[in-house]
Tab-separated table of C-alpha atoms in Angstrom:
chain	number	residue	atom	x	y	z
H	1	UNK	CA	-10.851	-19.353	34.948
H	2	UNK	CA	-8.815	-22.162	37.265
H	3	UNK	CA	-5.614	-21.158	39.076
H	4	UNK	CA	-2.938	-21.420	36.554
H	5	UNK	CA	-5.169	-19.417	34.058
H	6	UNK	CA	-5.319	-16.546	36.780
H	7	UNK	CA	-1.688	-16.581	37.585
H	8	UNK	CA	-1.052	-15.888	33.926
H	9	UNK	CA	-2.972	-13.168	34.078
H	10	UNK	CA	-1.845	-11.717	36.779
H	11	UNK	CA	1.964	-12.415	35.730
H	12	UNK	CA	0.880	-10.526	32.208
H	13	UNK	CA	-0.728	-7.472	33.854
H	14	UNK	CA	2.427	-6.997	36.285
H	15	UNK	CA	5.089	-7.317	33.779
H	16	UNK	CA	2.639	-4.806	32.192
H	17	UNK	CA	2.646	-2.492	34.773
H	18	UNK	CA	6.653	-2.768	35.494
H	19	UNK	CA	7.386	-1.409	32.058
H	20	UNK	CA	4.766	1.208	32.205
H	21	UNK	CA	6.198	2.525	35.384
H	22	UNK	CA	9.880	2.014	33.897
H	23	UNK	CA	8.531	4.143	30.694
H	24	UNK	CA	6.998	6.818	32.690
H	25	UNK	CA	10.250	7.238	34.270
H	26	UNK	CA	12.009	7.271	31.704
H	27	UNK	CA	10.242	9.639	29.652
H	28	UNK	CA	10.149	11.877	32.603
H	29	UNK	CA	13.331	12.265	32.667
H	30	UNK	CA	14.007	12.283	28.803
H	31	UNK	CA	11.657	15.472	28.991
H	32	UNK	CA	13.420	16.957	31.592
H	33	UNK	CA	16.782	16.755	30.050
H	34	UNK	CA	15.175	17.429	26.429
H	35	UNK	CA	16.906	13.788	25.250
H	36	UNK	CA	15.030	14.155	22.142
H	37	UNK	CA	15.507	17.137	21.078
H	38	UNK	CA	19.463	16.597	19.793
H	39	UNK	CA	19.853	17.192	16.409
H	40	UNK	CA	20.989	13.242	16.313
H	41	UNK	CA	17.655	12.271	17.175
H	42	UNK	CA	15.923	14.525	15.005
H	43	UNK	CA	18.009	13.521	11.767
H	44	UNK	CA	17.593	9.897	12.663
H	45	UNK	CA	13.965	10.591	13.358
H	46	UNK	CA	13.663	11.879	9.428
H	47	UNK	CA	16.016	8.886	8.437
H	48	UNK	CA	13.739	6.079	9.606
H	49	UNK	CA	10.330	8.374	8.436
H	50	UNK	CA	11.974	8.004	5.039
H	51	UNK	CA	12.934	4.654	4.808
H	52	UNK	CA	8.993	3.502	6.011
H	53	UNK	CA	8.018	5.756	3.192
H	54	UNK	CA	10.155	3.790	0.700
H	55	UNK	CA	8.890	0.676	1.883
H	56	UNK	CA	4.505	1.885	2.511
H	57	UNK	CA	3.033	3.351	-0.321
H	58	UNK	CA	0.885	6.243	1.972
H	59	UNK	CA	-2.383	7.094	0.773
H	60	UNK	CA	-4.200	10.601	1.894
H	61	UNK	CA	-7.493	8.122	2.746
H	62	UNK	CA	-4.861	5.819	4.727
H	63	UNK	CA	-6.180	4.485	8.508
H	64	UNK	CA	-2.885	3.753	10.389
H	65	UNK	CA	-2.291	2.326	13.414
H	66	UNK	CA	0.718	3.167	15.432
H	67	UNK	CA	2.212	0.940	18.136
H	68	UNK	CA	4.389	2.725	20.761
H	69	UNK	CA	3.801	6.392	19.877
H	70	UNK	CA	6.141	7.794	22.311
H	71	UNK	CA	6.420	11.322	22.314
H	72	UNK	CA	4.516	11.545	18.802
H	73	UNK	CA	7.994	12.130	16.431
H	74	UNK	CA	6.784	9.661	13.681
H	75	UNK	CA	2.718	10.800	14.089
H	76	UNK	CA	3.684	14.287	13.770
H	77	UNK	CA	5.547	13.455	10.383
H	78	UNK	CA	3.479	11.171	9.301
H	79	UNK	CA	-0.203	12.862	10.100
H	80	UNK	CA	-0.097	15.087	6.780
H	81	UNK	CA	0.474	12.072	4.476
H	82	UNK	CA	-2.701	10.074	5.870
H	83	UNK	CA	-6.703	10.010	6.804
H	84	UNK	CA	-6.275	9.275	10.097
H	85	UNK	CA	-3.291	7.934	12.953
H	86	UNK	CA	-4.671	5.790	15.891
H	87	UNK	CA	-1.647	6.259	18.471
H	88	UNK	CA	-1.078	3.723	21.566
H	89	UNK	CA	1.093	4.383	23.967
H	90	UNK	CA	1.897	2.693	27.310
H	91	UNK	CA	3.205	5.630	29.432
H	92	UNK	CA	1.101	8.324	30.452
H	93	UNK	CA	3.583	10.539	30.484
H	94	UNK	CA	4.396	10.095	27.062
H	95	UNK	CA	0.971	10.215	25.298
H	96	UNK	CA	0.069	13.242	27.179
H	97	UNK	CA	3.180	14.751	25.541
H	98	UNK	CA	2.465	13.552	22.580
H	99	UNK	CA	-1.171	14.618	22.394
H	100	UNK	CA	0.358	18.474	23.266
H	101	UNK	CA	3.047	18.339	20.362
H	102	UNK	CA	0.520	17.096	18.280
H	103	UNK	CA	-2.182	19.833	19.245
H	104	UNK	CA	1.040	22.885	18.431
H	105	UNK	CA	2.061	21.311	15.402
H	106	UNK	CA	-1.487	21.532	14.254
H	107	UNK	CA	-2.375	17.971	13.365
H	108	UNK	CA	-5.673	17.088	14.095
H	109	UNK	CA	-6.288	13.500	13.002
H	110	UNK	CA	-4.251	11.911	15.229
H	111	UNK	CA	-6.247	10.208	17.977
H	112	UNK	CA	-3.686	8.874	21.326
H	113	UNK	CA	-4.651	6.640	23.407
H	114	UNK	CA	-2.432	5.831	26.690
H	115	UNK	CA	-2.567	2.350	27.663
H	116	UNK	CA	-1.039	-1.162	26.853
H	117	UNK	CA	-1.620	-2.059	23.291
H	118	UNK	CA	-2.534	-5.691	24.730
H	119	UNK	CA	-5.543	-4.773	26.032
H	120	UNK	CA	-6.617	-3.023	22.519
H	121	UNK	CA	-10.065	-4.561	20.975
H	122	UNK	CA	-9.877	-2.663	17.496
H	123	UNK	CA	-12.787	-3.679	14.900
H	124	UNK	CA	-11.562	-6.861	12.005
H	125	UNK	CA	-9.902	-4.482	9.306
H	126	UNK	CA	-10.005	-0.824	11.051
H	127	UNK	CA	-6.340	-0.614	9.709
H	128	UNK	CA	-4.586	0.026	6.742
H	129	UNK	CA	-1.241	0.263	8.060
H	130	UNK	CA	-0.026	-0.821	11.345
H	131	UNK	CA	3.669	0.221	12.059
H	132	UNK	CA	5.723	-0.134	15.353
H	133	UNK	CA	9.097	1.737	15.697
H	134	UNK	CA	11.544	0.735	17.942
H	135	UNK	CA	8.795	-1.064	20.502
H	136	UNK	CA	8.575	-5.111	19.561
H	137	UNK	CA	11.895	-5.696	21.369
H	138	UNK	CA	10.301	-4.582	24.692
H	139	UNK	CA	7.914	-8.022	24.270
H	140	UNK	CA	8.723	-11.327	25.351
H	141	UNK	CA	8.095	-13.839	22.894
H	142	UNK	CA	5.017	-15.274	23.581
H	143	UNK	CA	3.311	-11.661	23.721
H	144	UNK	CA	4.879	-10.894	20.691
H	145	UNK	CA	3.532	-13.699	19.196
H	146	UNK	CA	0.047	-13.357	20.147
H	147	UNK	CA	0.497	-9.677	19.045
H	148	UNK	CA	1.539	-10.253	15.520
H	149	UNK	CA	-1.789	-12.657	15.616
H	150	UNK	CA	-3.904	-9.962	17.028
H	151	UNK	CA	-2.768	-7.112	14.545
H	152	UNK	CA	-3.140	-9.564	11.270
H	153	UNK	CA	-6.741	-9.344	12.236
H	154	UNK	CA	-7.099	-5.309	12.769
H	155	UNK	CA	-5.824	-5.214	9.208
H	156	UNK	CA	-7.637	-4.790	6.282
H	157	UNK	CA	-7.123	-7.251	3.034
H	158	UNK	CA	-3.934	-6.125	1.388
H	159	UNK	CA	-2.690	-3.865	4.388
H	160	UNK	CA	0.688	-2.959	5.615
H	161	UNK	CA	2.314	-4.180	8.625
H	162	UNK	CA	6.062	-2.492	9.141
H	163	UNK	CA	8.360	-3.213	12.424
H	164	UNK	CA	11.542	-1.546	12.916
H	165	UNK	CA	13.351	-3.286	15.772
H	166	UNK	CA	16.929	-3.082	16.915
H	167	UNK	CA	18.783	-5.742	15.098
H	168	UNK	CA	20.325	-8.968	16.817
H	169	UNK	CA	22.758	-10.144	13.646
H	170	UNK	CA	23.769	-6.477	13.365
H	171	UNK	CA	27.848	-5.873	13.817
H	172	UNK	CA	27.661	-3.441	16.693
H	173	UNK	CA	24.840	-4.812	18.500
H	174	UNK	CA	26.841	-7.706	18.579
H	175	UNK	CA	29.914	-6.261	19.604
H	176	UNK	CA	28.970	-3.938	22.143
H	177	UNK	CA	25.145	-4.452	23.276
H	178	UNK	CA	26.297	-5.851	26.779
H	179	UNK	CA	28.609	-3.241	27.216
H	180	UNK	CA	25.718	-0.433	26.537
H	181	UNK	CA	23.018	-1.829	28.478
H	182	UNK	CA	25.321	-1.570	31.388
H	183	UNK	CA	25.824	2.088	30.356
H	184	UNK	CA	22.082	2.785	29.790
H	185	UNK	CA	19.298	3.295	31.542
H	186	UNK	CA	16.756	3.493	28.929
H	187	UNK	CA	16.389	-0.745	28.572
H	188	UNK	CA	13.837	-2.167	31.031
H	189	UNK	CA	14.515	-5.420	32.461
H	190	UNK	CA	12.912	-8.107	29.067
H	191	UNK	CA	14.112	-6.146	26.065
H	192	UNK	CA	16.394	-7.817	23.591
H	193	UNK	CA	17.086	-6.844	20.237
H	194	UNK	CA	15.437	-9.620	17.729
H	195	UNK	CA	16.686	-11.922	14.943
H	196	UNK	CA	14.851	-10.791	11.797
H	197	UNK	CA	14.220	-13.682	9.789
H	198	UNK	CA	12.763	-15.107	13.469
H	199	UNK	CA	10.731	-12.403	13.505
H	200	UNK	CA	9.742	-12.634	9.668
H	201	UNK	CA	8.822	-16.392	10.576
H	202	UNK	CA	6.237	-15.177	13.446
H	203	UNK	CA	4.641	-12.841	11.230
H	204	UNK	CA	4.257	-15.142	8.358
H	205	UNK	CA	2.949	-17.670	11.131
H	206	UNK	CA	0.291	-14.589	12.149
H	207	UNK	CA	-1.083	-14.649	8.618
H	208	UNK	CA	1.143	-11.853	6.493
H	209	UNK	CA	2.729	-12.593	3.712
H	210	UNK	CA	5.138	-10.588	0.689
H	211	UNK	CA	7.000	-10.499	4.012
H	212	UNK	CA	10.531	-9.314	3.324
H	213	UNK	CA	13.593	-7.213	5.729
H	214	UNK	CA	14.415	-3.934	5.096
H	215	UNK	CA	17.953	-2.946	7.178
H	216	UNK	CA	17.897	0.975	8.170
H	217	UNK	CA	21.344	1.911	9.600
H	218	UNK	CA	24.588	0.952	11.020
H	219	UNK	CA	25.685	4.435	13.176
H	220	UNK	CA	22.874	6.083	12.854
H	221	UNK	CA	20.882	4.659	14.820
H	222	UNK	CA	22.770	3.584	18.094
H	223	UNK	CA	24.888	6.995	18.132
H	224	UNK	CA	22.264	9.618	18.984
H	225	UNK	CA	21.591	8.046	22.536
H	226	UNK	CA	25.457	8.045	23.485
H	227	UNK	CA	26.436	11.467	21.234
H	228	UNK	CA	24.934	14.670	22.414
H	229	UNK	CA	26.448	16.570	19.656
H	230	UNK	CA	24.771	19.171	17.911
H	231	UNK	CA	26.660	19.275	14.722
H	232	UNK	CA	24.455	19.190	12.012
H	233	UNK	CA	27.364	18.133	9.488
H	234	UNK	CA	28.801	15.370	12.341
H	235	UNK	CA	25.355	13.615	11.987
H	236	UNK	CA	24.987	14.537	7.995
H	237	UNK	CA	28.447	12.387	7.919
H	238	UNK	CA	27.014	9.709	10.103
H	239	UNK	CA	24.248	9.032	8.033
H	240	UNK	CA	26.191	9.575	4.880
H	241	UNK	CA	27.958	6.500	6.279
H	242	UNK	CA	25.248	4.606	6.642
H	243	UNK	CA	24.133	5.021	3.586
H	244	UNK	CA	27.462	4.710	1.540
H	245	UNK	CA	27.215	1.024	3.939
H	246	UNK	CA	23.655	0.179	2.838
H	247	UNK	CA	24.670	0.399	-0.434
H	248	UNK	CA	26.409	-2.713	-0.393
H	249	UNK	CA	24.479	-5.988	-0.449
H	250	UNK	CA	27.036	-8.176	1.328
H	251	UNK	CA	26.934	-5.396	4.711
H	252	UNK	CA	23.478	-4.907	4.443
H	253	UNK	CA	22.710	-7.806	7.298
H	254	UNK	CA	25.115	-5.991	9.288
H	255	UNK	CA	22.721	-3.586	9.955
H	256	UNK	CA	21.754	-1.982	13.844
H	257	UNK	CA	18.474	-1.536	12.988
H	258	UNK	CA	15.828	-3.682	10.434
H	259	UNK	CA	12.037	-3.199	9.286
H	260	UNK	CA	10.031	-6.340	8.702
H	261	UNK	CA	7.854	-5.309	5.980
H	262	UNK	CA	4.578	-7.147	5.415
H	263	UNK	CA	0.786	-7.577	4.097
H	264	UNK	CA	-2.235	-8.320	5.215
C-alpha cells in the first residue's frame, strides 16, 4: 500500500471512529433521558414499520439485513415476520441495548453485531432484504457509494434493498434544517439529508433496479425529536396529517422523510 493509499485509510477509520464515539454519546444520553420512549417516537416507529411493509413483501423464510440497528425498535417489530435479522450497529452502547430489548421481548433470531458496517464481509447473496432506517445520511458520498456497491452483492437475485433517509427536497427540511441542527445535538459533524432521485441514481449505478421513491411523512417524522408530548391523540392528529398530505400526488415530494425502494 504507498502513502496516499494509507492516508485514506487512516482518514476512513478516524471519521469512523468520530461518529462511533459521537453515537455512543449520544445514545448514552438518549437512554438516560428515555428519548425514545415518547409516545411520538413510538407511533412514528409503527408508522415507518408500516410503510416498509407496504413497500417489502416479508416472507417467514426471509434473511434480512439491517443497517444501523440502533436500539433494536424496527428488529423487535420486524423479528416475528422473518427467518432471521442480521443487525449492525456502530455504537456499542446501542447494540448492547438492543441485544437486551431483544432478549425481554423474546425474539430470538435476531443476531447484533456492534461495529461499522464498512468493515462487514457478508457471503455473495446471504440477504434477502437489506433495509437501513434513518442511517445513509450519516455517510459521505463516496462511502455511500461504495456501500450501495457492497450491499448489491450481499443480496440475493431478486432481493430487496429499502433506505429511508431524511429528505433534502422536503418543505420543512428546507425551511428549517439549519435552524434545527443548531438546536440539536443528535447530528454529528458529515450528516446531510439526501436528494432522492441522487440517491436512486447511485443505487441503480450499484446494480438495483425496479428502483422507485416512496415519501413517508411530512410532521411526523421531524416532530417527535422537538415534541415531548405524550398525547396519544396529539400524535394520532399528526400522523392523520400526514397522511391526509400523502394523499395528494402533487405534495407527495414535499415529503421530510423518503424510502428508496429497490431489487437485487
Amino acid at each position: 500500500m504507498d502513502g496516499a493509499e494509507d492516508a485514506g485509510v487512516t482518514s476512513h477509520d478516524a471519521m469512523i471512529d468520530k461518529e462511533r464515539e459521537h453515537e455512543d454519546a449520544w445514545y448514552a444520553r438518549a437512554l438516560r433521558e428515555r428519548f425514545f420512549e415518547r409516545e411520538g417516537f413510538r407511533q412514528l416507529v409503527a408508522w415507518n414499520v408500516a410503510a416498509f411493509l407496504r413497500q417489502v413483501p416479508v416472507r417467514p423464510d426471509m434473511r434480512v439485513l439491517s443497517i444501523g440497528a440502533g436500539l433494536g425498535d424496527y428488529e423487535i417489530a420486524l423479528a416475528p415476520l422473518v427467518g432471521h435479522i442480521t443487525a449492525v450497529e456502530l455504537s456499542s452502547t446501542a447494540a448492547d441495548t438492543a441485544r437486551a430489548r431483544l432478549r425481554a421481548a423474546g425474539h430470538h433470531n435476531v443476531a447484533v453485531i456492534a461495529g461499522a458496517i464498512d468493515n462487514q464481509a457478508f457471503e455473495p447473496g446471504a440477504f434477502d432484504v437489506v433495509y437501513a432506517m434513518g442511517v445513509f445520511h450519516h455517510f459521505l458520498p463516496d462511502q455511500r457509494r461504495a456501500l450501495l456497491a457492497r450491499v448489491a452483492t450481499w443480496i440475493a437475485p431478486s432481493g430487496w434493498i429499502y433506505v429511508r433517509d431524511p429528505n433534502a427536497r422536503g418543505i420543512l427540511r428546507r425551511a428549517m434544517e439549519r435552524w434545527f441542527r443548531r438546536r440539536s445535538t443528535v447530528h454529528a459533524e458529515q450528516e446531510a439529508s439526501l436528494d432522492p432521485f441522487v440517491l436512486m441514481a447511485e443505487a441503480e449505478q450499484a446494480g438495483f433496479h425496479a428502483t422507485r421513491i416512496d415519501y413517508i411523512d411530512v410532521i411526523g417524522g421531524p416532530l417527535p425529536w422537538l415534541v415531548r408530548s405524550e398525547s396519544r391523540a396529539l400524535w394520532r392528529a399528526v400522523f392523520a396529517f400526514d397522511r391526509a398530505w400523502l394523499a395528494v400526488p402533487g405534495l407527495r415530494r414535499a415529503a421530510s422523510q423518503f424510502a428508496l425502494v429497490g431489487r437485487r
